[in-house]
mmCIF file of C-alpha atoms and ligand atoms in Angstrom:
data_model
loop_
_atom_site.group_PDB
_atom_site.id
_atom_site.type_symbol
_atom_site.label_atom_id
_atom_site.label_comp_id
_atom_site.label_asym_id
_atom_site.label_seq_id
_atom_site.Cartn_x
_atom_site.Cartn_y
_atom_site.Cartn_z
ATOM 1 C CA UNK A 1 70.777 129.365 95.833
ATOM 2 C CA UNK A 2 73.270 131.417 98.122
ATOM 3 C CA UNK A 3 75.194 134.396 96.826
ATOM 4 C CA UNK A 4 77.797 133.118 94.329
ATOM 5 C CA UNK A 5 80.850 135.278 95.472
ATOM 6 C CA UNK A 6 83.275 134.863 92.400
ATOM 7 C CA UNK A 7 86.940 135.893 93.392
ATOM 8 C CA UNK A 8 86.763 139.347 91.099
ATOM 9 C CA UNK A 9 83.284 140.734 92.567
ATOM 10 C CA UNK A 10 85.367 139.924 96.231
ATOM 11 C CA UNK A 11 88.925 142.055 95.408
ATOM 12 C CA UNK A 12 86.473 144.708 93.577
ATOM 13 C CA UNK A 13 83.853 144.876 96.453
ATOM 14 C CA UNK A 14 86.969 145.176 98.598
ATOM 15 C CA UNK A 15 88.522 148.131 96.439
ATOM 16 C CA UNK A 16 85.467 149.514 96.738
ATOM 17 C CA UNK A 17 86.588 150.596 100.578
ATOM 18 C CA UNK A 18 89.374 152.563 99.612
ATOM 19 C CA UNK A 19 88.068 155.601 97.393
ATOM 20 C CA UNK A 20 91.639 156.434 96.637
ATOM 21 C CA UNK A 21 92.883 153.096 95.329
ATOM 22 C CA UNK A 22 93.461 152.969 91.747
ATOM 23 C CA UNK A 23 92.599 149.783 90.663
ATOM 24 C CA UNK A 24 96.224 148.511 89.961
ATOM 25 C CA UNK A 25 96.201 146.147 93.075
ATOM 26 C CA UNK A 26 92.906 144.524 92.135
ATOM 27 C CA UNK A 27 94.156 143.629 89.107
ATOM 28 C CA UNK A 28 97.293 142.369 89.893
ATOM 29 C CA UNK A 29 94.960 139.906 92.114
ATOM 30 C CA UNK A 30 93.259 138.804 89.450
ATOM 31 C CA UNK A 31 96.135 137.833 86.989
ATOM 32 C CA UNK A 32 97.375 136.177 90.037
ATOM 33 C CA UNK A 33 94.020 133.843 89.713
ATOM 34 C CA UNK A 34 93.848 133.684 86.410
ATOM 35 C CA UNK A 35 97.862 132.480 86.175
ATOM 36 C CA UNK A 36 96.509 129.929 89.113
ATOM 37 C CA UNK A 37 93.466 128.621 86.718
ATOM 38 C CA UNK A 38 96.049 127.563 84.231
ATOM 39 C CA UNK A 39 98.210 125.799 85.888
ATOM 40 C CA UNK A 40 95.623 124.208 87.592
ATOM 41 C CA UNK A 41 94.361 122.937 84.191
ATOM 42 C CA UNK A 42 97.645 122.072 83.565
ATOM 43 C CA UNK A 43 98.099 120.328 86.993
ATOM 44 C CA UNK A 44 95.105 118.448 86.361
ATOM 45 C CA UNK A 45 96.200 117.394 82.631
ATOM 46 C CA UNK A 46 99.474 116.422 84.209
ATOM 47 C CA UNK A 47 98.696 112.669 84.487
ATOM 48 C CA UNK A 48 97.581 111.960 80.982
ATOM 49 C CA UNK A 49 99.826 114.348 78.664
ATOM 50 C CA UNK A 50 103.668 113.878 78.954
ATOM 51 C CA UNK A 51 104.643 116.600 80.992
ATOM 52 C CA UNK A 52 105.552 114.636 84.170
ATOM 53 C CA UNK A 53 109.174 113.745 84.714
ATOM 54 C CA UNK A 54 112.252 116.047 85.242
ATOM 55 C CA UNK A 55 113.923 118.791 82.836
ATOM 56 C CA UNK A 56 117.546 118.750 82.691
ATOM 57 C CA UNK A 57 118.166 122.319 84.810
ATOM 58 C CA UNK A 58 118.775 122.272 88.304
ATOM 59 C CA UNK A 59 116.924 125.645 90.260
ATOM 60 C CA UNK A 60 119.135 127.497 92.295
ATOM 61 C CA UNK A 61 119.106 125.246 95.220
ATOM 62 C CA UNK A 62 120.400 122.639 93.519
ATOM 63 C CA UNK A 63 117.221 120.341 93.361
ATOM 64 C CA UNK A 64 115.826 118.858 90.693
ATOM 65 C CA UNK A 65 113.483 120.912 88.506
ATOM 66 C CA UNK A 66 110.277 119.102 86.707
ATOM 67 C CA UNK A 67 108.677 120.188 83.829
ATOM 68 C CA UNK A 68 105.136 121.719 85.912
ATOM 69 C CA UNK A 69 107.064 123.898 87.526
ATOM 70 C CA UNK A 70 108.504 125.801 84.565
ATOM 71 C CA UNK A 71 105.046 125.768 83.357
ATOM 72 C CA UNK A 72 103.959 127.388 86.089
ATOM 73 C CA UNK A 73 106.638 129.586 86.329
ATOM 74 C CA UNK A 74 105.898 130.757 82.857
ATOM 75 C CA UNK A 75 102.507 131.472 83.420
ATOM 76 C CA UNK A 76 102.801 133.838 86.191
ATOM 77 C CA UNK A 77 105.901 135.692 84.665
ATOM 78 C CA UNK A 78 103.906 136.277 81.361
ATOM 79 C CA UNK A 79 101.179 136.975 83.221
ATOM 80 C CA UNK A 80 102.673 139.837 85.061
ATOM 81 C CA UNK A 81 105.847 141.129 82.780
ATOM 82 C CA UNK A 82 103.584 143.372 80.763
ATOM 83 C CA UNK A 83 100.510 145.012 82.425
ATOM 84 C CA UNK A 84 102.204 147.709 83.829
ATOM 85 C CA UNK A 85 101.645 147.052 87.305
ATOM 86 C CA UNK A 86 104.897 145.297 88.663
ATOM 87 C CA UNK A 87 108.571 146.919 88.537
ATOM 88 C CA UNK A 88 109.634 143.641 89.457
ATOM 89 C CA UNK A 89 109.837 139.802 89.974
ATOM 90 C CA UNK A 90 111.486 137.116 92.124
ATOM 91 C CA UNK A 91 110.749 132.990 92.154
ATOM 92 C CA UNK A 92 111.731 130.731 93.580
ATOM 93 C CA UNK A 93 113.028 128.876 90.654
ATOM 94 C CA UNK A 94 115.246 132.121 89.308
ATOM 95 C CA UNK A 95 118.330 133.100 91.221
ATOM 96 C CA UNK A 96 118.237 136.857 90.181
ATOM 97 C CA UNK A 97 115.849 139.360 90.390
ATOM 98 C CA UNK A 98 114.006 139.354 87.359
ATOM 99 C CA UNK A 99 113.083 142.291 85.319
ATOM 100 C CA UNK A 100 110.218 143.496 83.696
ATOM 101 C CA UNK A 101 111.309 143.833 80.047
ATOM 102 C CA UNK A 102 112.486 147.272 78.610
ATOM 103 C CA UNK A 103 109.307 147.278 75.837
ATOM 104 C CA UNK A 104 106.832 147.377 78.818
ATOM 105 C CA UNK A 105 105.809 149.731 81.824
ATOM 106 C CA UNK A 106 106.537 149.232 85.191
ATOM 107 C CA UNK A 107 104.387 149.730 88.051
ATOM 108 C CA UNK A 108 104.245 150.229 92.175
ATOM 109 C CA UNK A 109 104.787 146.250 93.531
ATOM 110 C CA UNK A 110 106.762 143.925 93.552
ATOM 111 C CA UNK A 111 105.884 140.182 92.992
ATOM 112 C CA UNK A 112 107.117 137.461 95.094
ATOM 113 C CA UNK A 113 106.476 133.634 93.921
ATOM 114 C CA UNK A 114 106.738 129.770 94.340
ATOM 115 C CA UNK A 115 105.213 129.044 91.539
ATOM 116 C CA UNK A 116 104.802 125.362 91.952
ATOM 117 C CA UNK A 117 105.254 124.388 95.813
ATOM 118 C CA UNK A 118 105.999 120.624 96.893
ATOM 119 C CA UNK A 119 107.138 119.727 93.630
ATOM 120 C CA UNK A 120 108.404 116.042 94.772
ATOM 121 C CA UNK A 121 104.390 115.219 95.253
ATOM 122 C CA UNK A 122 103.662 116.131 91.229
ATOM 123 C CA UNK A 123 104.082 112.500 89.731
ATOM 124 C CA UNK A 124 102.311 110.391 92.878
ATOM 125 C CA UNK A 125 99.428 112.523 92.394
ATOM 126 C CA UNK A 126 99.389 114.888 95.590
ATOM 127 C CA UNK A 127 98.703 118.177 96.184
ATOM 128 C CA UNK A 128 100.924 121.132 95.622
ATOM 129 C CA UNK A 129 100.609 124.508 95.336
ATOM 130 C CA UNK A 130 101.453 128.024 94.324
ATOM 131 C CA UNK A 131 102.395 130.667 97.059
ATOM 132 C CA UNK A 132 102.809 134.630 96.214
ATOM 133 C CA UNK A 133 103.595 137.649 98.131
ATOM 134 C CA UNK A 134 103.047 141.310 96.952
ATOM 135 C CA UNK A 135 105.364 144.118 98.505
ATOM 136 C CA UNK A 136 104.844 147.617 97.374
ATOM 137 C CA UNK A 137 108.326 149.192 95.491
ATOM 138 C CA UNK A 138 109.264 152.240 97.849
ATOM 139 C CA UNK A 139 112.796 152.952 96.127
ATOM 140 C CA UNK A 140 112.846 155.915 93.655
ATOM 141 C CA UNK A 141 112.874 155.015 89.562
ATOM 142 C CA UNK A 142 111.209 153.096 87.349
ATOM 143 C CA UNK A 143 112.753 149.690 88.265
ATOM 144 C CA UNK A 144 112.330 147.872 91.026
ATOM 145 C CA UNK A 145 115.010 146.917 93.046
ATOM 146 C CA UNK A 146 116.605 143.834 95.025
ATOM 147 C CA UNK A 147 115.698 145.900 98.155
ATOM 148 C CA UNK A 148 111.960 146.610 97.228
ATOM 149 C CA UNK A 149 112.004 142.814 97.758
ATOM 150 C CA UNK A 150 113.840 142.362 100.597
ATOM 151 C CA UNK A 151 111.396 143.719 102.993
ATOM 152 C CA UNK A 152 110.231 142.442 105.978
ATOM 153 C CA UNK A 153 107.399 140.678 105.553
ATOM 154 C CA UNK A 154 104.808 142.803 107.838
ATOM 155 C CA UNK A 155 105.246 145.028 105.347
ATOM 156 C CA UNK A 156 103.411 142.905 102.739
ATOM 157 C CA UNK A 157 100.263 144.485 100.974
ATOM 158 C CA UNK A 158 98.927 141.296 100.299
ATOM 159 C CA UNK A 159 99.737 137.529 99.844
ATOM 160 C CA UNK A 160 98.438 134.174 98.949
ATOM 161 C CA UNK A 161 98.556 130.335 98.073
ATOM 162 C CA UNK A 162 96.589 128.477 95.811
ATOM 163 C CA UNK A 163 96.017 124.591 96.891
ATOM 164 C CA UNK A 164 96.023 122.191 93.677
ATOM 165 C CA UNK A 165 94.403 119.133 95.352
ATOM 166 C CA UNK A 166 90.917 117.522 95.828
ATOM 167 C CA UNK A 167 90.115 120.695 94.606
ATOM 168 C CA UNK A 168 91.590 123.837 93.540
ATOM 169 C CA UNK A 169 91.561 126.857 95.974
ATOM 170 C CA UNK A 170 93.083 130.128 96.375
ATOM 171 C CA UNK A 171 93.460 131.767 99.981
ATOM 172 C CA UNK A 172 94.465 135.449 100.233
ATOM 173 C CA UNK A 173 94.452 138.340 102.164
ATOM 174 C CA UNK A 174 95.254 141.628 101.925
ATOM 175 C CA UNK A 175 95.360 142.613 105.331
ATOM 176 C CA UNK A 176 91.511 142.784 105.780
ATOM 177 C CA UNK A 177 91.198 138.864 106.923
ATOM 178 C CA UNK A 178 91.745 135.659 104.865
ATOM 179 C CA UNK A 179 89.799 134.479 102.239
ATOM 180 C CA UNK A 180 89.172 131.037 100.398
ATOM 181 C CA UNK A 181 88.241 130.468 96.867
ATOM 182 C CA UNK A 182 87.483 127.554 94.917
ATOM 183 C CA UNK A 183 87.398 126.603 91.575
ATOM 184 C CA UNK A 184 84.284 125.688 89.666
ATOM 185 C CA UNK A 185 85.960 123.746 87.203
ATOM 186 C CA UNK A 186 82.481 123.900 85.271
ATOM 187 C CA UNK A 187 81.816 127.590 85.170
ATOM 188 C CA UNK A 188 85.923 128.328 85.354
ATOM 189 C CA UNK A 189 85.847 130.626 88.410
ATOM 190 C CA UNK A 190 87.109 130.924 91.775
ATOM 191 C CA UNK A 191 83.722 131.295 94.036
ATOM 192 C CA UNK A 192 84.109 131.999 97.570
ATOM 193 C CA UNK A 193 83.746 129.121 99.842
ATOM 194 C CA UNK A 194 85.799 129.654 102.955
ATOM 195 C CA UNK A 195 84.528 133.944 104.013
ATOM 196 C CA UNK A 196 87.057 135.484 106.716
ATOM 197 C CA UNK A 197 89.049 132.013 107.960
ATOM 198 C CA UNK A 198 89.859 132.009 111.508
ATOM 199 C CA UNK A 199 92.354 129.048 112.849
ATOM 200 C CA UNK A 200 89.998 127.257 115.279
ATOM 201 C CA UNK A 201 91.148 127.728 118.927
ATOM 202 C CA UNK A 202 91.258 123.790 119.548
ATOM 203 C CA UNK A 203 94.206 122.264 117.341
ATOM 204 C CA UNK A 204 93.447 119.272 115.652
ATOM 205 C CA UNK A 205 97.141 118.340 114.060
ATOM 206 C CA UNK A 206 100.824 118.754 114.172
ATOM 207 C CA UNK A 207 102.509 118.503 111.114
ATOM 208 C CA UNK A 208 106.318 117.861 110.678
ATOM 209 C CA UNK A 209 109.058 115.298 108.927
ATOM 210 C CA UNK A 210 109.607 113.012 111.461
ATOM 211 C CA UNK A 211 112.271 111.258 109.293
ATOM 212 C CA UNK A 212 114.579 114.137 109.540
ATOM 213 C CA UNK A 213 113.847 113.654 113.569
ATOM 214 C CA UNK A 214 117.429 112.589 114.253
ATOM 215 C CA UNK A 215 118.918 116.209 113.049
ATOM 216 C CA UNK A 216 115.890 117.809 115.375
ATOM 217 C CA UNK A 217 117.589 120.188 118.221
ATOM 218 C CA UNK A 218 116.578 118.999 122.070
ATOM 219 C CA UNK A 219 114.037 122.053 122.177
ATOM 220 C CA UNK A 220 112.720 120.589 118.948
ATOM 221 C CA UNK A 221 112.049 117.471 120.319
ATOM 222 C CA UNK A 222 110.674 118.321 123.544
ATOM 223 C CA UNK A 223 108.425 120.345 121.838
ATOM 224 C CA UNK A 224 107.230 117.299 119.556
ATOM 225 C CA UNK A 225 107.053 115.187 122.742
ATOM 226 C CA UNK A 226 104.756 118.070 124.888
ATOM 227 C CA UNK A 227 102.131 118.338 120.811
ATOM 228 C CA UNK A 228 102.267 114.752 122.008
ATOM 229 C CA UNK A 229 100.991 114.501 125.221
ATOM 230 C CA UNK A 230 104.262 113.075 126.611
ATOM 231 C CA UNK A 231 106.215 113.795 129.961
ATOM 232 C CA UNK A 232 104.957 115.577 132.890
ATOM 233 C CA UNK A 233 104.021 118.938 131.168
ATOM 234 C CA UNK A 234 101.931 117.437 128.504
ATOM 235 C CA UNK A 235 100.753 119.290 125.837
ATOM 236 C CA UNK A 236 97.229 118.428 123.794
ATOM 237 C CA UNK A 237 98.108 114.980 122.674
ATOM 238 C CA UNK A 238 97.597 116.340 118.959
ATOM 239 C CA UNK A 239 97.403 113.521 115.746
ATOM 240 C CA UNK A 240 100.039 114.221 113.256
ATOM 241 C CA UNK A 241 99.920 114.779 109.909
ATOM 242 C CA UNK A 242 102.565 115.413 106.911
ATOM 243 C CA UNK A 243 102.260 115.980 102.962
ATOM 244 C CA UNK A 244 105.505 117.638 102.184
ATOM 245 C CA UNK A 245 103.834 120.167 100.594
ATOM 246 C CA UNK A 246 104.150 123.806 102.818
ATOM 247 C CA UNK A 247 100.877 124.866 101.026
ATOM 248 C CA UNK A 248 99.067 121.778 101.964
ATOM 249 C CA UNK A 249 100.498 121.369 105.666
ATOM 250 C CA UNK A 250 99.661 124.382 106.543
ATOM 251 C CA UNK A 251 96.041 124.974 104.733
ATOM 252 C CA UNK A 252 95.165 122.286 106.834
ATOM 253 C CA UNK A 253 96.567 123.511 110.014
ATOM 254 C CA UNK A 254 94.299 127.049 108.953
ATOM 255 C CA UNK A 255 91.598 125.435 108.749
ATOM 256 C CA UNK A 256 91.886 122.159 111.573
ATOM 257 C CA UNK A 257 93.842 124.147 113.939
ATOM 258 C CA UNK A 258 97.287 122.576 114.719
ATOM 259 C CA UNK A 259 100.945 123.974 113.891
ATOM 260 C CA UNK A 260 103.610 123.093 110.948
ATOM 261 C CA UNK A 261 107.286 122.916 111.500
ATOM 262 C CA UNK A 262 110.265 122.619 109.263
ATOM 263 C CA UNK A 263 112.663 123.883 112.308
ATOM 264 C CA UNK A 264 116.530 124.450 111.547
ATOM 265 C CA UNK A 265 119.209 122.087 112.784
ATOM 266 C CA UNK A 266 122.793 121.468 114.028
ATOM 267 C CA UNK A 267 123.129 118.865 111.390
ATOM 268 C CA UNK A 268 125.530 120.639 109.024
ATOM 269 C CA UNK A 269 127.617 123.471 110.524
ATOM 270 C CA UNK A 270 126.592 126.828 109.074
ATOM 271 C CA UNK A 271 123.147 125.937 107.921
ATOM 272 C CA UNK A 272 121.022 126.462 111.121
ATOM 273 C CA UNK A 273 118.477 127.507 108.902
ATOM 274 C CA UNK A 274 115.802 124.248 107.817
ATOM 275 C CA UNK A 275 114.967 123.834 104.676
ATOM 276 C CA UNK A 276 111.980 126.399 103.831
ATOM 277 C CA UNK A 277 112.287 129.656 101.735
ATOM 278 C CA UNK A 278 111.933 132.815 103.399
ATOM 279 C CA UNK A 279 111.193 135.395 100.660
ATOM 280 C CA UNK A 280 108.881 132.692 98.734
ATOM 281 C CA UNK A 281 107.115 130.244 101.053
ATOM 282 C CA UNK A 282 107.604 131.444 104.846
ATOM 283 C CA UNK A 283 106.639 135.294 104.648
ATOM 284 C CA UNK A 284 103.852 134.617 102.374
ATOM 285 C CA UNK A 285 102.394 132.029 104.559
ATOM 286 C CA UNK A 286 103.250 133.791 108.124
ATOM 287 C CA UNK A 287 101.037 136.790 107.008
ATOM 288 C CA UNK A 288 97.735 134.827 105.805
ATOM 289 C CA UNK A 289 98.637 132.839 109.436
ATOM 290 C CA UNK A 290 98.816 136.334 111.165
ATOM 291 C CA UNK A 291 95.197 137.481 109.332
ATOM 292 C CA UNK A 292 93.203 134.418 110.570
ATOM 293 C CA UNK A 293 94.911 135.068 114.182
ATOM 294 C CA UNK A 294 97.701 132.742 114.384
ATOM 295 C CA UNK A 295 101.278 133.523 114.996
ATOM 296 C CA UNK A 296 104.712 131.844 112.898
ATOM 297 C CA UNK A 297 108.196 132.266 114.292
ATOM 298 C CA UNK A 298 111.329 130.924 113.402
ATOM 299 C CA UNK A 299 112.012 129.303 116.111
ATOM 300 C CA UNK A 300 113.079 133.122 117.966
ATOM 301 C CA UNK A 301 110.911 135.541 117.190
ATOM 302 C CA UNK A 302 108.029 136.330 114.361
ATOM 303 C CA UNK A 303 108.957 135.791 110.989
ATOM 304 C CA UNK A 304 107.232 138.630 109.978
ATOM 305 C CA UNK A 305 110.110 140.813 111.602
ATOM 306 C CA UNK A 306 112.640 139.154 110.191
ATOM 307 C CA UNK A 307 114.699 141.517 107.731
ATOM 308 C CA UNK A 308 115.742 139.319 104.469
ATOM 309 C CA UNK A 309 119.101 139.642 103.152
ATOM 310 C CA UNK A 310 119.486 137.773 100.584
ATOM 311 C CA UNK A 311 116.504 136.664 97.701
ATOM 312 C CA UNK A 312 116.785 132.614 98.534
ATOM 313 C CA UNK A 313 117.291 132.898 102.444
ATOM 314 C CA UNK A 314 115.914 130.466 104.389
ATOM 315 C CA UNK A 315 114.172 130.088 106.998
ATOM 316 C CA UNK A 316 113.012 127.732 110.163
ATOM 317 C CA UNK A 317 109.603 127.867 110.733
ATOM 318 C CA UNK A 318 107.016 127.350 113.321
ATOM 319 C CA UNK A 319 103.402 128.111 112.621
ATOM 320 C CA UNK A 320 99.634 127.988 113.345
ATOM 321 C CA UNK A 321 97.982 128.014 116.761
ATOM 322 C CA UNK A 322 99.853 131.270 118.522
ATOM 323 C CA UNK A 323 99.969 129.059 121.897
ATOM 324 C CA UNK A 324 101.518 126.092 120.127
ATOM 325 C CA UNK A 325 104.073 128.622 118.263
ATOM 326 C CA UNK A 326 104.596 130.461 121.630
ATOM 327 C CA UNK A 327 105.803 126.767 122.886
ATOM 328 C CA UNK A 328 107.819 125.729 120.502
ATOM 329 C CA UNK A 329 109.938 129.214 120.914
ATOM 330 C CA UNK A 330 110.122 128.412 124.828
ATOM 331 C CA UNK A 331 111.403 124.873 124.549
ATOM 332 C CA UNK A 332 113.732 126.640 122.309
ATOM 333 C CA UNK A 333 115.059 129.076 124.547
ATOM 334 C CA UNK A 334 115.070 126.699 127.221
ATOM 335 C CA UNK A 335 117.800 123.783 125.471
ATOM 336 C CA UNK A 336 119.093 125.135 122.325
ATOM 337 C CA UNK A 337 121.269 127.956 123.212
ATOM 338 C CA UNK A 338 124.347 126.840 121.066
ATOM 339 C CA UNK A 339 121.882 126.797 117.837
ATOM 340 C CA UNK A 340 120.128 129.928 118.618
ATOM 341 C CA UNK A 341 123.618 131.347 117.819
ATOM 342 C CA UNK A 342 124.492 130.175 114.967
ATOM 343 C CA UNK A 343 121.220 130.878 113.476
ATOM 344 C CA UNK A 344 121.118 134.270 114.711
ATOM 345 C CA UNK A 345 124.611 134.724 112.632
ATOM 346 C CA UNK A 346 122.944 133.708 110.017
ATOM 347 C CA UNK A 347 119.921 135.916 110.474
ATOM 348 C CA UNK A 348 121.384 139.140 111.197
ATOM 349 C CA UNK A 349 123.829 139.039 108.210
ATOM 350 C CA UNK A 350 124.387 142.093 105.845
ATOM 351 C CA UNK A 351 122.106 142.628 103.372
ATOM 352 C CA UNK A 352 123.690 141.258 100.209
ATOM 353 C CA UNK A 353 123.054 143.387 97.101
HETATM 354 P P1 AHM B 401 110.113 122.625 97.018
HETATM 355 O O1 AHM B 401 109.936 124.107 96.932
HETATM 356 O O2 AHM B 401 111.376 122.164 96.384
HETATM 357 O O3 AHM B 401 108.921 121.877 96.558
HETATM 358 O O4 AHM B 401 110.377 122.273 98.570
HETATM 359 C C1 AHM B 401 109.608 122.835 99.554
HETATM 360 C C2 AHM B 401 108.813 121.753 100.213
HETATM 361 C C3 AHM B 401 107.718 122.304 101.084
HETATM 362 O O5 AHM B 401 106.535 122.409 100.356
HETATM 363 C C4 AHM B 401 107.615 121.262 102.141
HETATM 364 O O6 AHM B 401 107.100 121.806 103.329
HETATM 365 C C5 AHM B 401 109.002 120.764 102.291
HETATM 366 O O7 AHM B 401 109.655 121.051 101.076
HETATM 367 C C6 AHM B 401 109.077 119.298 102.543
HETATM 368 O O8 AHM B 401 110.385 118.921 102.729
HETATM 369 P P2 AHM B 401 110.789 117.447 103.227
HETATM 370 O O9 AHM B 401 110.619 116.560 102.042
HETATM 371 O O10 AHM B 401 112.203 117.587 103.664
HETATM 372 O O11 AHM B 401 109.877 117.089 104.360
HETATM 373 MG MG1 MG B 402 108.828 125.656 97.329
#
């Protein structure tokens, strides 16, 4: 039998390199994959137990809310609020920072969650996932702050997703390369499967919602047409292929090769921006794309540079290959001049407090 690698012998082995670290990271790893085993159990349960259908509350951006992802929600809030290790939270699903509770300590990070990604794929049975982000708190006191979370996101000590589909997998990295996990549903572990994921050099896929193709910028479109093959600069003829779930999309971009786009539009004036979160899905996914040696923009620049200003920005996104990225940004710059404007207004605003 080879090595069995389980998920805590990996972040341990890892701590293990840094004599100085006190353990407090490590274990804020694990909670995070414990929190994932039980929604996963839940996920799985989902079918056969009447938790499917939608709650009543609306999140803050205005969508319908179903019942998982409170669940999950839940589950990594409780998981975190009182082991000392985090000063603070944000989700996707809360529209305020949240706070650890006055009865408990509160530690060096900051914890940064979607905790139930792709939400619209729970009740046909496809996957979804969980994506996290860990920054470390730099203001002074005991709380932590709206702007220990509004960092940029190169400044993330570590970040993750886990996948809830043929199987269950968590991906991570903490700045040391990007590792995949998956679950032994029998022995109730994560085991390493996937050591030190590169993104191949020869893309496989392109993955984007063609229906919303009709709001697509020119530079968007050309760019679609070149991952096609099309027109006299033709790019690699690529096959395309959408879930609607970020974590799914791009997992299989990491490990086929290819590039996922949710760009921003014209469509409705003052929202340049697409559709995806920056602080909860984009930042979390543009670092573990940076570790295995791909690149994610915006559309402009990397979105690891970009400086949030408010906790539910948004954010277009380009990612995978660093040549197909690199494309996409000069078809950009090449026809959409008017929306490279008006998102970079939107970009560059004030930090709101
Ligand atoms: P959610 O957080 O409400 O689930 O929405 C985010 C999801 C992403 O996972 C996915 O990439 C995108 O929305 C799909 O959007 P669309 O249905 O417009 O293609
Ligand atoms: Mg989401």
């Amino acid at each position: 039998m080879d090595k069995l690698i389980t998920i805590e012998r990996h972040i341990n082995d890892t701590q293990k390199q840094y004599p100085h670290a006190t353990g407090t990271f490590s274990n804020m790893l694990q909670d995070i994959a414990l929190a994932a085993k039980l929604i996963s159990l839940e996920t799985n349960r989902a079918g056969l137990v009447d938790i499917l259908g939608m709650t009543s509350t609306h999140n803050t951006s205005g969508e319908r809310q179903q019942k998982l992802d409170m669940f999950a929600d839940n589950v990594i809030f409780q998981m975190n609020d009182h082991t000392g290790r985090v000063a603070a939270m944000v989700s996707e699903e809360h529209e305020d920072l949240i706070e650890i509770p006055v009865e408990y300590d509160t530690g060096n990070y900051v914890l940064l969650y979607d905790p139930l990604d792709g939400s619209s794929n729970i009740d046909v049975n496809v996957s979804i996932g969980t994506i996290f982000a860990i920054h470390r708190k730099f203001t002074k006191g005991e709380k932590g702050t709206i702007e220990d979370v509004l960092q940029e996101g190169k400044r993330l000590v570590a970040s993750g997703y886990v996948i809830y589909g043929s199987s269950t997998m968590m991906v991570y990295t903490t700045g040391q390369g990007v590792h995949g996990f998956t679950l032994d549903q029998g022995v109730g572990e994560f085991v390493l499967s996937h050591p030190d994921i590169r993104i191949p050099d020869d893309p496989a896929y392109y993955s984007a919602n063609h229906g919303s193709e009709i709001e697509w910028t020119e530079g968007v479109r050309h760019f679609t047409r070149w991952l096609q093959g099309r027109g006299d600069d033709a790019g690699p003829k690529l096959k395309q292929r959408y879930i609607g779930s970020l974590v799914a999309d791009v997992h299989r971009n990491l490990l086929k090769g290819g590039v996922f786009y949710y760009p921003g539009t014209l469509q409705d004036p003052g929202k340049p921006y697409g559709k995806i979160r920056l602080l909860y899905e984009a930042q979390a996914m543009a670092y573990i794309i940076s570790q295995a040696g791909g690149y994610s923009s915006d559309g402009v620049g990397d979105i690891l540079n970009i400086r949030p200003h408010t906790l539910h920005q948004r954010s277009p996104v380009f990612m995978g290959n660093r040549d197909l990225v690199k494309k996409a940004e000069d078809f950009i710059r090449a026809h959409d001049a008017e929306w490279i404007a008006a998102y970079k207004d939107y970009r560059n605003r004030e930090l709101i407090l």
